[in-house]
mmCIF file of C-alpha atoms in Angstrom:
data_model
loop_
_atom_site.group_PDB
_atom_site.id
_atom_site.type_symbol
_atom_site.label_atom_id
_atom_site.label_comp_id
_atom_site.label_asym_id
_atom_site.label_seq_id
_atom_site.Cartn_x
_atom_site.Cartn_y
_atom_site.Cartn_z
ATOM 1 C CA MET A 15 -22.984 -12.827 -20.647
ATOM 2 C CA ILE A 16 -22.170 -15.153 -17.829
ATOM 3 C CA MET A 17 -18.959 -15.822 -19.894
ATOM 4 C CA THR A 18 -18.359 -11.778 -20.429
ATOM 5 C CA VAL A 19 -19.177 -11.141 -16.777
ATOM 6 C CA ILE A 20 -16.177 -14.093 -15.680
ATOM 7 C CA VAL A 21 -13.469 -12.598 -18.245
ATOM 8 C CA THR A 22 -13.769 -9.356 -16.897
ATOM 9 C CA ALA A 23 -13.880 -10.652 -12.790
ATOM 10 C CA PHE A 24 -11.041 -12.334 -14.127
ATOM 11 C CA ALA A 25 -9.070 -9.359 -15.869
ATOM 12 C CA ALA A 26 -9.972 -7.315 -12.641
ATOM 13 C CA TYR A 27 -8.324 -9.925 -10.516
ATOM 14 C CA LEU A 28 -4.892 -10.265 -13.034
ATOM 15 C CA ILE A 29 -5.055 -5.695 -12.521
ATOM 16 C CA GLY A 30 -4.842 -6.856 -8.809
ATOM 17 C CA SER A 31 -2.344 -9.090 -9.268
ATOM 18 C CA ILE A 32 0.388 -6.500 -10.434
ATOM 19 C CA ASN A 33 1.679 -5.618 -6.866
ATOM 20 C CA PHE A 34 3.523 -2.424 -6.701
ATOM 21 C CA ALA A 35 5.129 -2.588 -3.369
ATOM 22 C CA VAL A 36 7.225 -5.530 -4.362
ATOM 23 C CA ILE A 37 7.647 -4.140 -7.781
ATOM 24 C CA PHE A 38 8.918 -0.257 -6.161
ATOM 25 C CA ALA A 39 11.018 -2.084 -3.149
ATOM 26 C CA LYS A 40 13.021 -4.272 -5.325
ATOM 27 C CA ALA A 41 13.384 -1.306 -7.691
ATOM 28 C CA PHE A 42 14.309 1.239 -4.899
ATOM 29 C CA LEU A 43 15.852 -0.958 -2.778
ATOM 30 C CA LYS A 44 17.059 -4.291 -4.760
ATOM 31 C CA LYS A 45 15.103 -6.264 -2.230
ATOM 32 C CA ASP A 46 11.515 -7.882 -1.421
ATOM 33 C CA VAL A 47 9.466 -5.727 0.674
ATOM 34 C CA ARG A 48 7.619 -9.238 2.049
ATOM 35 C CA ASP A 49 11.274 -9.807 3.700
ATOM 36 C CA MET A 50 11.401 -6.746 5.265
ATOM 37 C CA GLY A 51 9.983 -4.638 7.953
ATOM 38 C CA SER A 52 6.117 -5.892 9.000
ATOM 39 C CA GLY A 53 6.974 -8.513 5.587
ATOM 40 C CA ASN A 54 3.769 -6.911 4.107
ATOM 41 C CA ALA A 55 3.637 -5.833 0.999
ATOM 42 C CA GLY A 56 1.842 -2.543 1.266
ATOM 43 C CA THR A 57 2.308 1.168 0.964
ATOM 44 C CA THR A 58 3.330 1.631 5.093
ATOM 45 C CA ASN A 59 5.528 -1.254 4.971
ATOM 46 C CA VAL A 60 7.166 0.234 1.369
ATOM 47 C CA MET A 61 7.552 3.997 3.078
ATOM 48 C CA ARG A 62 8.946 2.547 6.359
ATOM 49 C CA ASN A 63 11.745 0.858 4.916
ATOM 50 C CA ALA A 64 12.086 2.336 1.009
ATOM 51 C CA GLY A 65 10.924 5.382 1.998
ATOM 52 C CA PHE A 66 8.624 8.629 0.969
ATOM 53 C CA LEU A 67 8.832 8.345 -2.494
ATOM 54 C CA PRO A 68 8.454 4.590 -2.849
ATOM 55 C CA GLY A 69 5.989 4.261 -0.830
ATOM 56 C CA ALA A 70 3.594 7.379 -2.380
ATOM 57 C CA LEU A 71 4.218 5.545 -5.824
ATOM 58 C CA THR A 72 2.953 2.043 -4.792
ATOM 59 C CA PHE A 73 -0.251 4.179 -2.838
ATOM 60 C CA VAL A 74 -1.092 5.853 -6.054
ATOM 61 C CA CYS A 75 -0.427 3.024 -8.474
ATOM 62 C CA ASP A 76 -2.725 1.027 -5.669
ATOM 63 C CA VAL A 77 -5.368 3.505 -6.162
ATOM 64 C CA LEU A 78 -5.564 3.724 -9.867
ATOM 65 C CA LYS A 79 -5.725 -0.319 -10.130
ATOM 66 C CA GLY A 80 -8.696 -0.237 -8.050
ATOM 67 C CA PHE A 81 -10.040 2.483 -10.307
ATOM 68 C CA LEU A 82 -9.314 0.795 -13.446
ATOM 69 C CA ALA A 83 -10.958 -2.633 -12.458
ATOM 70 C CA CYS A 84 -13.732 -0.713 -10.787
ATOM 71 C CA TYR A 85 -14.602 1.508 -13.848
ATOM 72 C CA MET A 86 -13.613 -1.437 -16.268
ATOM 73 C CA GLY A 87 -16.598 -3.278 -14.662
ATOM 74 C CA GLN A 88 -18.858 -0.875 -14.800
ATOM 75 C CA TYR A 89 -18.066 -0.067 -18.194
ATOM 76 C CA VAL A 90 -18.777 -3.775 -19.440
ATOM 77 C CA PHE A 91 -21.704 -4.285 -17.405
ATOM 78 C CA GLU A 92 -22.969 -0.900 -19.857
ATOM 79 C CA TYR A 93 -21.976 -2.143 -22.493
ATOM 80 C CA ILE A 94 -23.522 -5.915 -22.224
ATOM 81 C CA ASN A 95 -27.259 -3.423 -21.641
ATOM 82 C CA SER A 96 -26.579 -1.280 -24.314
ATOM 83 C CA GLN A 97 -26.316 -4.885 -26.624
ATOM 84 C CA LEU A 98 -29.111 -7.144 -25.115
ATOM 85 C CA HIS A 99 -31.335 -3.192 -25.209
ATOM 86 C CA THR A 100 -32.425 -4.831 -21.267
ATOM 87 C CA ASP A 101 -31.486 -3.111 -17.906
ATOM 88 C CA LEU A 102 -30.276 -6.827 -16.738
ATOM 89 C CA SER A 103 -27.090 -6.024 -15.973
ATOM 90 C CA TYR A 104 -26.528 -3.387 -12.971
ATOM 91 C CA PRO A 105 -23.203 -1.022 -13.557
ATOM 92 C CA ALA A 106 -23.074 -0.416 -10.207
ATOM 93 C CA VAL A 107 -22.660 -3.871 -9.286
ATOM 94 C CA GLY A 108 -19.745 -4.769 -11.878
ATOM 95 C CA ALA A 109 -18.063 -1.964 -10.363
ATOM 96 C CA TYR A 110 -18.308 -3.857 -6.954
ATOM 97 C CA LEU A 111 -17.603 -7.443 -8.269
ATOM 98 C CA CYS A 112 -14.568 -6.517 -9.958
ATOM 99 C CA GLY A 113 -13.840 -4.304 -6.771
ATOM 100 C CA LEU A 114 -13.485 -7.780 -5.260
ATOM 101 C CA ALA A 115 -11.917 -9.243 -7.853
ATOM 102 C CA CYS A 116 -9.071 -6.208 -8.035
ATOM 103 C CA MET A 117 -8.787 -6.694 -3.907
ATOM 104 C CA LEU A 118 -8.403 -10.831 -3.885
ATOM 105 C CA GLY A 119 -5.800 -10.136 -6.650
ATOM 106 C CA HIS A 120 -3.996 -7.827 -4.702
ATOM 107 C CA VAL A 121 -4.146 -9.688 -1.458
ATOM 108 C CA PHE A 122 -3.626 -12.952 -3.585
ATOM 109 C CA PRO A 123 -1.016 -11.642 -6.071
ATOM 110 C CA PHE A 124 -1.063 -14.607 -8.685
ATOM 111 C CA PHE A 125 2.741 -12.914 -10.102
ATOM 112 C CA PHE A 126 3.567 -12.637 -7.151
ATOM 113 C CA ASP A 127 3.244 -16.828 -4.866
ATOM 114 C CA PHE A 128 0.108 -15.192 -3.734
ATOM 115 C CA LYS A 129 1.303 -13.179 -1.000
ATOM 116 C CA GLY A 130 0.413 -9.271 -1.209
ATOM 117 C CA GLY A 131 -0.872 -6.742 0.574
ATOM 118 C CA LYS A 132 -4.063 -5.733 3.122
ATOM 119 C CA GLY A 133 -6.525 -3.896 0.166
ATOM 120 C CA VAL A 134 -6.295 -0.691 2.200
ATOM 121 C CA ALA A 135 -4.980 1.115 -0.734
ATOM 122 C CA ILE A 136 -6.754 -0.368 -3.474
ATOM 123 C CA SER A 137 -10.188 0.012 -1.255
ATOM 124 C CA VAL A 138 -9.862 3.669 -2.010
ATOM 125 C CA GLY A 139 -9.541 3.150 -5.613
ATOM 126 C CA ILE A 140 -12.378 0.373 -5.595
ATOM 127 C CA PHE A 141 -14.968 3.031 -3.326
ATOM 128 C CA ILE A 142 -13.837 5.584 -5.850
ATOM 129 C CA VAL A 143 -16.022 4.534 -8.262
ATOM 130 C CA CYS A 144 -18.290 2.119 -6.229
ATOM 131 C CA CYS A 145 -19.716 4.735 -3.964
ATOM 132 C CA PRO A 146 -17.611 8.154 -3.467
ATOM 133 C CA TRP A 147 -18.907 9.465 -0.571
ATOM 134 C CA ALA A 148 -18.584 6.115 1.540
ATOM 135 C CA MET A 149 -14.540 6.609 0.484
ATOM 136 C CA VAL A 150 -14.707 10.347 1.950
ATOM 137 C CA ILE A 151 -16.199 9.128 5.363
ATOM 138 C CA GLY A 152 -13.574 6.122 5.141
ATOM 139 C CA ILE A 153 -10.683 7.952 4.669
ATOM 140 C CA SER A 154 -11.711 10.850 7.120
ATOM 141 C CA THR A 155 -12.332 8.221 9.550
ATOM 142 C CA TRP A 156 -8.912 6.648 9.027
ATOM 143 C CA GLY A 157 -7.159 9.988 9.263
ATOM 144 C CA ILE A 158 -8.882 10.989 12.201
ATOM 145 C CA THR A 159 -8.380 7.885 14.442
ATOM 146 C CA LEU A 160 -4.567 7.418 13.309
ATOM 147 C CA LEU A 161 -3.615 11.040 14.185
ATOM 148 C CA ILE A 162 -5.371 10.578 18.252
ATOM 149 C CA SER A 163 -3.902 6.913 18.008
ATOM 150 C CA LYS A 164 -1.007 7.155 16.165
ATOM 151 C CA TYR A 165 -1.655 3.576 14.446
ATOM 152 C CA VAL A 166 -1.871 3.308 11.515
ATOM 153 C CA SER A 167 -3.383 -0.372 11.212
ATOM 154 C CA LEU A 168 -5.735 0.996 13.507
ATOM 155 C CA GLY A 169 -6.805 3.430 11.171
ATOM 156 C CA SER A 170 -7.164 1.146 8.288
ATOM 157 C CA VAL A 171 -9.758 -1.003 10.212
ATOM 158 C CA PHE A 172 -11.743 1.904 11.591
ATOM 159 C CA GLY A 173 -11.367 3.247 8.219
ATOM 160 C CA ALA A 174 -12.710 -0.441 6.045
ATOM 161 C CA VAL A 175 -15.516 -0.790 8.609
ATOM 162 C CA ALA A 176 -16.755 3.336 7.746
ATOM 163 C CA VAL A 177 -16.558 2.384 4.226
ATOM 164 C CA VAL A 178 -18.430 -0.642 4.409
ATOM 165 C CA LEU A 179 -21.888 0.947 6.724
ATOM 166 C CA SER A 180 -21.120 3.863 5.092
ATOM 167 C CA ALA A 181 -21.625 2.319 1.306
ATOM 168 C CA ILE A 182 -24.663 0.025 2.763
ATOM 169 C CA ILE A 183 -26.215 2.537 3.921
ATOM 170 C CA ILE A 184 -25.900 4.796 1.083
ATOM 171 C CA THR A 185 -26.620 2.140 -1.232
ATOM 172 C CA LEU A 186 -30.251 1.183 1.306
ATOM 173 C CA SER A 187 -31.407 4.757 1.314
ATOM 174 C CA ASP A 188 -30.857 5.630 -2.654
ATOM 175 C CA ALA A 189 -34.778 5.180 -4.165
ATOM 176 C CA ALA A 190 -32.619 4.862 -7.723
ATOM 177 C CA VAL A 191 -30.695 1.916 -6.947
ATOM 178 C CA PRO A 192 -32.829 -1.108 -8.463
ATOM 179 C CA VAL A 193 -31.036 -3.865 -6.957
ATOM 180 C CA ILE A 194 -29.222 -3.680 -3.759
ATOM 181 C CA TRP A 195 -28.263 -6.426 -2.357
ATOM 182 C CA PRO A 196 -24.703 -7.546 -4.445
ATOM 183 C CA GLN A 197 -23.624 -4.065 -3.117
ATOM 184 C CA ILE A 198 -24.053 -4.857 -0.213
ATOM 185 C CA ILE A 199 -23.133 -8.812 0.007
ATOM 186 C CA LEU A 200 -20.039 -7.608 -2.083
ATOM 187 C CA SER A 201 -19.236 -4.544 0.133
ATOM 188 C CA LEU A 202 -19.250 -7.000 3.364
ATOM 189 C CA ALA A 203 -16.857 -8.961 1.601
ATOM 190 C CA MET A 204 -14.182 -6.253 0.648
ATOM 191 C CA GLY A 205 -14.381 -4.717 4.402
ATOM 192 C CA THR A 206 -14.417 -8.337 6.108
ATOM 193 C CA LEU A 207 -11.246 -9.133 3.434
ATOM 194 C CA VAL A 208 -8.971 -5.900 5.086
ATOM 195 C CA ILE A 209 -10.084 -6.591 8.625
ATOM 196 C CA VAL A 210 -9.026 -10.128 8.543
ATOM 197 C CA LYS A 211 -5.610 -9.256 6.655
ATOM 198 C CA HIS A 212 -5.123 -7.052 9.970
ATOM 199 C CA LYS A 213 -5.462 -9.809 12.350
ATOM 200 C CA SER A 214 -1.938 -10.368 13.285
ATOM 201 C CA ASN A 215 -2.419 -6.198 13.740
ATOM 202 C CA ILE A 216 -5.294 -6.281 15.782
ATOM 203 C CA GLU A 217 -3.590 -8.910 17.959
ATOM 204 C CA ARG A 218 -0.428 -6.435 18.403
ATOM 205 C CA LEU A 219 -2.658 -3.169 19.309
ATOM 206 C CA MET A 220 -4.704 -5.959 21.836
ATOM 207 C CA ALA A 221 -1.165 -6.708 23.461
ATOM 208 C CA GLY A 222 0.069 -2.955 23.327
ATOM 209 C CA THR A 223 3.229 -3.743 21.090
ATOM 210 C CA GLU A 224 1.890 -2.190 17.889
ATOM 211 C CA SER A 225 4.347 0.120 16.175
ATOM 212 C CA LYS A 226 3.255 3.515 16.493
ATOM 213 C CA VAL A 227 3.676 6.371 13.476
ATOM 214 C CA LYS A 228 5.471 9.832 14.409
ATOM 215 C CA LEU A 229 3.527 12.642 12.724
ATOM 216 C CA GLY A 230 5.007 16.125 13.101
ATOM 217 C CA GLY A 231 8.861 15.255 14.727
ATOM 218 C CA LYS A 232 10.291 14.378 16.846
#
């Protein structure tokens, strides 16, 4: 069982390591997005430098890989239970574990010199599986913050905090969940990773030099 879990988590890491920001930027611009703009291999930087279509494709594919990895973890843990005829492995823990592994692959991609994105788009796919209501709250927080501040990075940080806190509260309040601490620890790990990767953005926000986005006109 332990080897199955390790192999599944490693597969999730490899899925996360497929960096679509780099792939689509090279496909459309013949350039490495990590050498452009902010240098981040993520949706926002692709959209700013390569255009809406490559950026949208990056976002959708990042969401899908997070979803796939978590669903795979959930399925494998359910399979372990069916084979052992026990409830020793909890599908929710499998989803969270593979979510973290996939996010680590996205941020530190094996296939792209360990220089990846910041984990925002992929977290959408992860929490769609792990805790859908937390994702709804997180996206809402991101959108409201972006509309008010015009800062994508601030929306991402606030959204990450909202997702993690919501996931923890929802998990703790669900009496049907047999084990909660692994989900809480893994949620905190993913949220911390996203915030740490936004360190430079936070520093620019504090200095007043972070770039704003234009919404709905000039």
